[in-house]
C-alpha angles and dihedrals in degrees: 000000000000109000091218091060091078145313151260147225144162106244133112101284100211102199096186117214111243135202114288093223122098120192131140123313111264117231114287111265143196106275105241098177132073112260140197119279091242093064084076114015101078092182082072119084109244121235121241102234117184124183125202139199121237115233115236101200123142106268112238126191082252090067116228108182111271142164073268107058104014100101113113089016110151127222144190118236131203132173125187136160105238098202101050123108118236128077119282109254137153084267107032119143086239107047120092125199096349107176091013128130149199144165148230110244137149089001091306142086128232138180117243145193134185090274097054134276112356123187124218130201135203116249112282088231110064100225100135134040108221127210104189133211136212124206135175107194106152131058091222128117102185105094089222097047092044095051085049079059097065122088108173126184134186113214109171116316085337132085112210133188131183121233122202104221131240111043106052131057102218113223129195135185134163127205109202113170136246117236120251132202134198146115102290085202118033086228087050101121087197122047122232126228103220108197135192123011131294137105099307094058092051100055088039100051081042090055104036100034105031093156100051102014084130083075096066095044120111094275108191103207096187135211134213105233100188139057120229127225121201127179130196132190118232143205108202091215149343087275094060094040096062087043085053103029104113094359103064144070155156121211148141092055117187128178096216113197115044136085122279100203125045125197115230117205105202106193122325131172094250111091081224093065115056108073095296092100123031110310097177112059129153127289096185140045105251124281140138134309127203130223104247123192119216106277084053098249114142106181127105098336090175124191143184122231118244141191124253107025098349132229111291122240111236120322097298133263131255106213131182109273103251135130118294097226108122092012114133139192112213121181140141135259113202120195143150089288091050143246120346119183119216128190113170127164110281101249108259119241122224105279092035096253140082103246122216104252097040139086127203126209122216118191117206094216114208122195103167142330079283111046129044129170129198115214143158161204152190135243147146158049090018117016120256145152150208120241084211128016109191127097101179147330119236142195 
């Protein structure tokens, strides 16, 4: 990056976590609090301070990020000012904290880099006005082997990644910033509209608006892109149990039919790019998709079926939204008489598609060695339900 884009120290980088409403700025007022040195002194670098929503889905075995779990998460950061001319690159004049990181942790965020906690700053000379965008596109923790994750390319005004399917539930926010309006001098006779967010804004919204200037920092409101699909084996009762238990199981579990690599559009000039309209599309022409378990292994991952709610297969798999005609579910039951290979249509929610934000149970039913059903349910981060449940009887 351009060093003269900001700069960088080593220091704890305290991203505080702001109110999640957003309404008109209220009139400019006295500041009445002590402030940072840098709020008046322009000859300081000014710290970039993002704030971020928790999630409040329900947390499934499958993990999808949540106020739970979300502690150490790590996520991408890019800044960029939307209405500036040149071409979007790594080291555009424009572009702010392409290819940087930080994570949620002890109800904070901080940025990160592979030596520990890092703190950015905005130019010292206001030229451009950011929007900034989150993203969470890996299932690693480990800072190296996320970063190795991301593959960003510009194409265009847009910055685009790929993301391989299954094991990550793929996240996106934007910040865009209110405007604010004041007397940048107490002698000024006109006031100035600051828009967009850089130095100036911050000492500014910290000036004008000392009680609420949280309001008017970068605040990342995140949304679940993917829908998660989860499947259990099932014994139908005790009886059954006992018949199956030790004898019995499903493994080898594969989703055929979608797609295995999403594409990811990060932010992008065009309104129909930034997470209006489908920001998440297919990189790939359709295929299968194993279960994995969480460690990522994907072979074998045999279960026996048991009553009540069964015993999940594997951790769970984030798939594309998209409609669930011609989508299968193929696994293997394995028994005394040997392996026997079943593929049946997926059930088909109400609707007719899998929605981002929601995840949907099928239970494998399992009667006896002779007779398996496949059913399913809905449940999540939103409510939802299946006119009809069942995929096949067999047996």
């Amino acid at each position: 990056m351009n060093k003269s884009t900001f700069i960088i120290l080593g220091l704890v980088a305290v991203l505080t976590v702001a109110c999640s409403k957003k309404h008109a700025p209220e009139q400019p007022q006295t500041p009445v609090i002590e402030q940072e040195e840098w709020v008046s002194n322009e000859s300081l670098p000014v710290p970039i301070s993002i704030g971020q929503n928790t999630l409040d889905a329900a947390l499934t075995k499958a993990a999808p990020i949540t106020d739970e779990n979300i502690g150490g998460t790590l996520f991408g950061v890019f800044g960029v000012d939307l209405e500036a001319d040149g071409a979007w690159s790594e080291t555009a004049e424009q572009v702010l904290l392409y290819d940087k990181y930080a994570k949620f942790e002890a109800d904070k965020m901080q940025f990160v880099e592979a030596m520990g906690d890092v703190q950015y700053y905005y130019p010292l000379i206001t030229r451009f006005n950011y929007t900034f965008y989150g993203f969470h596109t890996s299932s690693e923790t480990d800072f190296t082997a996320y970063k190795n994750d991301f593959n960003g390319t510009f194409e265009g005004d847009a910055l685009y990644t790929e993301i391989p399917l299954g094991r990550t539930d793929i996240l996106w926010a934007k910040a865009s910033a209110n405007d604010i309006t004041g007397r940048l001098k107490e002698e000024d006779a006109e006031e100035t509209t600051l828009k967009g967010f850089n130095a100036k804004y911050a000492r500014y919204s910290r000036r004008w608006y000392p009680g609420t200037y949280t309001d008017y920092q970068p605040l990342l409101t995140y949304q679940h892109l993917t829908s998660a699909l989860h499947f259990y084996a099932v014994a139908e009762d005790e009886e059954a149990y006992n018949t199956l238990n030790g004898k019995v199981t499903v493994k080898n579990l594969s989703v055929i039919g979608i797609p295995t690599t999403a594409k990811l559009c990060i932010a992008s000039k065009s309104t129909e790019g930034e997470g209006v309209l489908e920001p998440l599309v297919p990189a790939t022409a359709t295929d299968s998709l194993k279960m994995h378990n969480l460690a990522g292994v994907t072979d074998g991952l045999g279960v026996t079926p048991t009553t009540g709610a069964g015993t999940e297969i594997g951790e769970g798999m984030f798939i594309i939204p998209q409609a669930a005609a011609g989508i299968e579910v193929s696994f293997t039951l394995t028994s005394p008489n040997g392996d026997v290979y079943f593929k049946d249509s997926i059930p088909v929610p109400q609707g007719g598609s899998f929605e981002a934000g929601k995840f949907y149970n099928f239970k494998i039913l399992v009667r006896s060695l002779e007779e398996i059903v496949i059913n399913a349910d809905l449940s999540g981060w939103n409510q939802g339900a299946f006119d009809d449940n069942q995929v096949a009887d067999i047996g």
